[in-house]
Amino acid sequence: MEPFFKPKKYILTVHDVNFMEEIAAENKNHEIIKRFKSKIERADIITYVSEYSKNQTHHYFNVKNKPEYVIYNGNPCEQLLDTNNFSPTNHPLNQHFFFSIGDFLARKNFLALVQMMEKMEDHILLLAGNDDKVYGDKIRDYIKDKNLENKVFLLGKISNSAKQYYLKNCTAFLFPSIREGFGLPPIEAMKFGKPVFLSNLTSLPEIGADVAFYWESFNPDTMKDFLFSKLDLFSKNQAFYTEKLKTRADFFSWEKAAKDYLRLYRE
């Protein structure tokens, strides 16, 4: 959302420029690209939510010599909610489950998780987020074609208390995204000390650092074997990993981000 007036000073915050990898190949003169270039020209200062988003921007655009800062997002789960009154109704309650959440877009790579679940016996997968999209239809069709209705459950949009319930009770949080400027859900899962499995792409290694586990392949068998080998490692060192995960989650603070932005505005 742009202000109606022309401010004398202009700070531009870049979350990602994924559009360059999704639309630029077909139309380098797309209106979105033109608008973004004009924002860069107007900006007196540019901030980024990750080093990755900064590097990605420099790869595609001429930023010139404008002052730049990386200011990480905070953790949406800084405040823990009471989930005792939440009762799931649309999936089995007596099975261990893996959990993931996000908008149903191809870059979230949820299909890789669903394909991995074909190899599973003792767990189910719960996917939350807006699935009323083309990619959601693709996931649903795959589940039906492969008879995975008892292994994969789409929860749709859920409340914050529901999200925290699933983060608190899941066996592990899975997030194989292939394009991510920051990645809020992984740090939410870290707050609960849960094993976090990410792709090794884009900003995710920067966010998960050395406390997350990283898939280097999306082959279903490889993903499954890696998942269970690291879950075994986690179970043998649970206190160590849980402390590191929670410490990493607390590194991302909205209070710290707000103070950094306030300092820039005052300057």
GROMACS .gro file of C-alpha atoms in nm:
model
  267
    1MET     CA    1   0.000   0.000   0.000
    2GLU     CA    2   0.151   0.332  -0.107
    3PRO     CA    3   0.077   0.666   0.067
    4PHE     CA    4  -0.136   0.907  -0.133
    5PHE     CA    5   0.114   1.189  -0.076
    6LYS     CA    6   0.476   1.200  -0.193
    7PRO     CA    7   0.693   1.166   0.118
    8LYS     CA    8   1.018   1.362   0.130
    9LYS     CA    9   1.200   1.054   0.253
   10TYR     CA   10   1.119   0.702   0.141
   11ILE     CA   11   1.221   0.372   0.302
   12LEU     CA   12   1.156   0.065   0.087
   13THR     CA   13   1.133  -0.277   0.254
   14VAL     CA   14   1.192  -0.576   0.028
   15HIS     CA   15   1.056  -0.914   0.134
   16ASP     CA   16   1.154  -1.090  -0.186
   17VAL     CA   17   1.164  -1.044  -0.561
   18ASN     CA   18   1.030  -1.390  -0.641
   19PHE     CA   19   0.826  -1.233  -0.919
   20MET     CA   20   1.147  -1.210  -1.120
   21GLU     CA   21   1.169  -1.588  -1.123
   22GLU     CA   22   0.799  -1.640  -1.184
   23ILE     CA   23   0.701  -1.380  -1.445
   24ALA     CA   24   1.017  -1.218  -1.583
   25ALA     CA   25   1.101  -1.516  -1.802
   26GLU     CA   26   0.778  -1.458  -1.992
   27ASN     CA   27   0.756  -1.079  -1.977
   28LYS     CA   28   1.054  -0.865  -1.874
   29ASN     CA   29   0.840  -0.553  -1.921
   30HIS     CA   30   0.568  -0.668  -1.682
   31GLU     CA   31   0.398  -0.388  -1.489
   32ILE     CA   32   0.508  -0.537  -1.156
   33ILE     CA   33   0.873  -0.510  -1.262
   34LYS     CA   34   0.827  -0.151  -1.377
   35ARG     CA   35   0.665  -0.055  -1.046
   36PHE     CA   36   0.940  -0.217  -0.845
   37LYS     CA   37   1.210  -0.037  -1.042
   38SER     CA   38   1.036   0.294  -0.971
   39LYS     CA   39   1.027   0.212  -0.599
   40ILE     CA   40   1.401   0.149  -0.601
   41GLU     CA   41   1.457   0.482  -0.777
   42ARG     CA   42   1.244   0.667  -0.520
   43ALA     CA   43   1.393   0.499  -0.215
   44ASP     CA   44   1.636   0.685   0.008
   45ILE     CA   45   1.700   0.370   0.213
   46ILE     CA   46   1.630   0.005   0.134
   47THR     CA   47   1.572  -0.259   0.401
   48TYR     CA   48   1.550  -0.634   0.350
   49VAL     CA   49   1.403  -0.910   0.565
   50SER     CA   50   1.702  -1.139   0.497
   51GLU     CA   51   2.046  -1.142   0.342
   52TYR     CA   52   1.896  -1.367   0.078
   53SER     CA   53   1.634  -1.111  -0.024
   54LYS     CA   54   1.910  -0.849  -0.043
   55ASN     CA   55   2.127  -1.069  -0.266
   56GLN     CA   56   1.828  -1.166  -0.478
   57THR     CA   57   1.742  -0.799  -0.533
   58HIS     CA   58   2.099  -0.715  -0.631
   59HIS     CA   59   2.099  -1.004  -0.875
   60TYR     CA   60   1.803  -0.870  -1.070
   61PHE     CA   61   1.813  -0.492  -1.016
   62ASN     CA   62   2.057  -0.203  -1.007
   63VAL     CA   63   2.031  -0.074  -0.652
   64LYS     CA   64   2.316   0.177  -0.703
   65ASN     CA   65   2.471   0.314  -0.384
   66LYS     CA   66   2.166   0.352  -0.164
   67PRO     CA   67   2.202   0.279   0.209
   68GLU     CA   68   2.086  -0.076   0.282
   69TYR     CA   69   2.001  -0.268   0.598
   70VAL     CA   70   1.886  -0.620   0.679
   71ILE     CA   71   1.615  -0.618   0.946
   72TYR     CA   72   1.478  -0.961   1.025
   73ASN     CA   73   1.108  -1.016   1.087
   74GLY     CA   74   0.993  -1.113   1.434
   75ASN     CA   75   0.831  -1.437   1.543
   76PRO     CA   76   0.448  -1.445   1.523
   77CYS     CA   77   0.455  -1.698   1.809
   78GLU     CA   78   0.632  -1.470   2.056
   79GLN     CA   79   0.307  -1.482   2.255
   80LEU     CA   80   0.193  -1.836   2.328
   81LEU     CA   81  -0.180  -1.900   2.334
   82ASP     CA   82  -0.392  -2.135   2.544
   83THR     CA   83  -0.471  -2.426   2.311
   84ASN     CA   84  -0.640  -2.650   2.568
   85ASN     CA   85  -0.987  -2.572   2.435
   86PHE     CA   86  -0.901  -2.648   2.073
   87SER     CA   87  -1.042  -2.981   1.951
   88PRO     CA   88  -0.947  -3.104   1.601
   89THR     CA   89  -1.238  -3.255   1.411
   90ASN     CA   90  -1.131  -3.326   1.054
   91HIS     CA   91  -0.852  -3.582   1.096
   92PRO     CA   92  -0.768  -3.882   1.318
   93LEU     CA   93  -0.666  -3.792   1.673
   94ASN     CA   94  -0.476  -4.108   1.760
   95GLN     CA   95  -0.193  -4.087   1.506
   96HIS     CA   96   0.141  -3.911   1.507
   97PHE     CA   97   0.141  -3.631   1.253
   98PHE     CA   98   0.368  -3.403   1.058
   99PHE     CA   99   0.253  -3.045   1.007
  100SER     CA  100   0.305  -2.767   0.756
  101ILE     CA  101   0.133  -2.440   0.682
  102GLY     CA  102   0.138  -2.182   0.404
  103ASP     CA  103  -0.040  -2.044   0.102
  104PHE     CA  104  -0.102  -2.318  -0.153
  105LEU     CA  105   0.135  -2.197  -0.423
  106ALA     CA  106   0.370  -2.410  -0.632
  107ARG     CA  107   0.677  -2.254  -0.468
  108LYS     CA  108   0.571  -2.393  -0.130
  109ASN     CA  109   0.641  -2.739  -0.275
  110PHE     CA  110   0.373  -2.917  -0.071
  111LEU     CA  111   0.342  -3.183  -0.342
  112ALA     CA  112   0.686  -3.315  -0.243
  113LEU     CA  113   0.551  -3.377   0.108
  114VAL     CA  114   0.242  -3.552  -0.024
  115GLN     CA  115   0.454  -3.775  -0.247
  116MET     CA  116   0.674  -3.859   0.051
  117MET     CA  117   0.366  -3.965   0.244
  118GLU     CA  118   0.306  -4.245  -0.006
  119LYS     CA  119   0.604  -4.412   0.163
  120MET     CA  120   0.476  -4.361   0.518
  121GLU     CA  121   0.302  -4.608   0.746
  122ASP     CA  122   0.285  -4.467   1.098
  123HIS     CA  123   0.230  -4.094   1.044
  124ILE     CA  124  -0.018  -3.864   0.876
  125LEU     CA  125   0.041  -3.522   0.721
  126LEU     CA  126  -0.165  -3.214   0.804
  127LEU     CA  127  -0.142  -2.922   0.560
  128ALA     CA  128  -0.295  -2.589   0.663
  129GLY     CA  129  -0.344  -2.273   0.459
  130ASN     CA  130  -0.552  -2.128   0.181
  131ASP     CA  131  -0.595  -2.427  -0.052
  132ASP     CA  132  -0.870  -2.267  -0.264
  133LYS     CA  133  -0.628  -2.227  -0.554
  134VAL     CA  134  -0.503  -2.410  -0.862
  135TYR     CA  135  -0.217  -2.566  -0.666
  136GLY     CA  136  -0.464  -2.674  -0.398
  137ASP     CA  137  -0.667  -2.851  -0.667
  138LYS     CA  138  -0.349  -3.020  -0.788
  139ILE     CA  139  -0.277  -3.146  -0.436
  140ARG     CA  140  -0.633  -3.269  -0.391
  141ASP     CA  141  -0.626  -3.452  -0.724
  142TYR     CA  142  -0.299  -3.621  -0.634
  143ILE     CA  143  -0.433  -3.730  -0.295
  144LYS     CA  144  -0.739  -3.881  -0.462
  145ASP     CA  145  -0.550  -4.048  -0.747
  146LYS     CA  146  -0.303  -4.212  -0.507
  147ASN     CA  147  -0.565  -4.304  -0.244
  148LEU     CA  148  -0.395  -4.096   0.025
  149GLU     CA  149  -0.714  -3.970   0.189
  150ASN     CA  150  -0.618  -4.149   0.513
  151LYS     CA  151  -0.264  -4.012   0.511
  152VAL     CA  152  -0.289  -3.648   0.402
  153PHE     CA  153  -0.544  -3.399   0.536
  154LEU     CA  154  -0.599  -3.044   0.412
  155LEU     CA  155  -0.711  -2.820   0.699
  156GLY     CA  156  -0.773  -2.500   0.505
  157LYS     CA  157  -0.732  -2.168   0.683
  158ILE     CA  158  -0.695  -2.212   1.058
  159SER     CA  159  -0.695  -1.985   1.363
  160ASN     CA  160  -0.382  -1.885   1.550
  161SER     CA  161  -0.478  -2.108   1.842
  162ALA     CA  162  -0.526  -2.402   1.605
  163LYS     CA  163  -0.189  -2.332   1.444
  164GLN     CA  164  -0.017  -2.327   1.780
  165TYR     CA  165  -0.195  -2.649   1.879
  166TYR     CA  166  -0.056  -2.827   1.572
  167LEU     CA  167   0.292  -2.679   1.620
  168LYS     CA  168   0.290  -2.789   1.982
  169ASN     CA  169   0.174  -3.145   1.912
  170CYS     CA  170   0.331  -3.238   1.578
  171THR     CA  171   0.615  -3.488   1.544
  172ALA     CA  172   0.798  -3.240   1.321
  173PHE     CA  173   0.737  -2.929   1.115
  174LEU     CA  174   0.804  -2.972   0.743
  175PHE     CA  175   0.869  -2.680   0.507
  176PRO     CA  176   1.027  -2.773   0.170
  177SER     CA  177   0.969  -2.433   0.006
  178ILE     CA  178   1.177  -2.360  -0.302
  179ARG     CA  179   1.132  -1.979  -0.293
  180GLU     CA  180   1.119  -1.796   0.037
  181GLY     CA  181   1.227  -1.442   0.117
  182PHE     CA  182   1.216  -1.509   0.490
  183GLY     CA  183   0.997  -1.794   0.615
  184LEU     CA  184   0.788  -1.721   0.924
  185PRO     CA  185   0.640  -2.069   0.988
  186PRO     CA  186   0.976  -2.237   1.062
  187ILE     CA  187   1.059  -1.993   1.342
  188GLU     CA  188   0.709  -2.039   1.483
  189ALA     CA  189   0.778  -2.413   1.503
  190MET     CA  190   1.117  -2.348   1.663
  191LYS     CA  191   0.940  -2.162   1.945
  192PHE     CA  192   0.787  -2.497   2.046
  193GLY     CA  193   1.121  -2.679   2.024
  194LYS     CA  194   0.999  -2.899   1.743
  195PRO     CA  195   1.227  -3.061   1.483
  196VAL     CA  196   1.217  -2.839   1.175
  197PHE     CA  197   1.284  -2.977   0.827
  198LEU     CA  198   1.348  -2.726   0.549
  199SER     CA  199   1.470  -2.718   0.193
  200ASN     CA  200   1.829  -2.602   0.155
  201LEU     CA  201   1.715  -2.330  -0.086
  202THR     CA  202   1.680  -1.950  -0.082
  203SER     CA  203   1.656  -1.788   0.263
  204LEU     CA  204   1.573  -2.098   0.467
  205PRO     CA  205   1.928  -2.198   0.569
  206GLU     CA  206   1.975  -1.840   0.686
  207ILE     CA  207   1.663  -1.862   0.901
  208GLY     CA  208   1.711  -2.215   1.034
  209ALA     CA  209   2.088  -2.180   1.079
  210ASP     CA  210   2.237  -2.488   1.245
  211VAL     CA  211   1.924  -2.586   1.438
  212ALA     CA  212   1.713  -2.707   1.144
  213PHE     CA  213   1.755  -3.009   0.917
  214TYR     CA  214   1.779  -2.954   0.541
  215TRP     CA  215   1.659  -3.164   0.250
  216GLU     CA  216   1.893  -3.153  -0.047
  217SER     CA  217   1.667  -3.368  -0.262
  218PHE     CA  218   1.292  -3.395  -0.312
  219ASN     CA  219   1.297  -3.760  -0.410
  220PRO     CA  220   1.026  -3.917  -0.188
  221ASP     CA  221   1.241  -4.206  -0.063
  222THR     CA  222   1.535  -3.977   0.006
  223MET     CA  223   1.314  -3.730   0.191
  224LYS     CA  224   1.164  -4.004   0.405
  225ASP     CA  225   1.500  -4.164   0.493
  226PHE     CA  226   1.651  -3.827   0.582
  227LEU     CA  227   1.348  -3.733   0.790
  228PHE     CA  228   1.356  -4.044   1.006
  229SER     CA  229   1.735  -4.048   1.043
  230LYS     CA  230   1.727  -3.692   1.180
  231LEU     CA  231   1.423  -3.762   1.398
  232ASP     CA  232   1.623  -4.046   1.552
  233LEU     CA  233   1.914  -3.808   1.610
  234PHE     CA  234   1.676  -3.553   1.763
  235SER     CA  235   1.522  -3.807   2.000
  236LYS     CA  236   1.867  -3.906   2.128
  237ASN     CA  237   1.961  -3.541   2.195
  238GLN     CA  238   1.618  -3.387   2.256
  239ALA     CA  239   1.709  -3.152   2.542
  240PHE     CA  240   2.006  -3.015   2.344
  241TYR     CA  241   1.808  -2.957   2.026
  242THR     CA  242   1.500  -2.818   2.201
  243GLU     CA  243   1.705  -2.552   2.380
  244LYS     CA  244   1.885  -2.452   2.059
  245LEU     CA  245   1.557  -2.431   1.866
  246LYS     CA  246   1.389  -2.209   2.125
  247THR     CA  247   1.695  -1.985   2.147
  248ARG     CA  248   1.697  -1.946   1.769
  249ALA     CA  249   1.325  -1.863   1.769
  250ASP     CA  250   1.380  -1.591   2.030
  251PHE     CA  251   1.650  -1.434   1.812
  252PHE     CA  252   1.370  -1.312   1.583
  253SER     CA  253   1.190  -1.036   1.771
  254TRP     CA  254   0.929  -0.784   1.655
  255GLU     CA  255   1.046  -0.548   1.930
  256LYS     CA  256   1.399  -0.558   1.792
  257ALA     CA  257   1.271  -0.509   1.436
  258ALA     CA  258   1.055  -0.213   1.544
  259LYS     CA  259   1.349  -0.048   1.720
  260ASP     CA  260   1.565  -0.087   1.408
  261TYR     CA  261   1.299   0.072   1.188
  262LEU     CA  262   1.235   0.350   1.438
  263ARG     CA  263   1.605   0.433   1.439
  264LEU     CA  264   1.601   0.464   1.059
  265TYR     CA  265   1.293   0.688   1.063
  266ARG     CA  266   1.448   0.913   1.327
  267GLU     CA  267   1.769   0.945   1.129
   0.00000   0.00000   0.00000
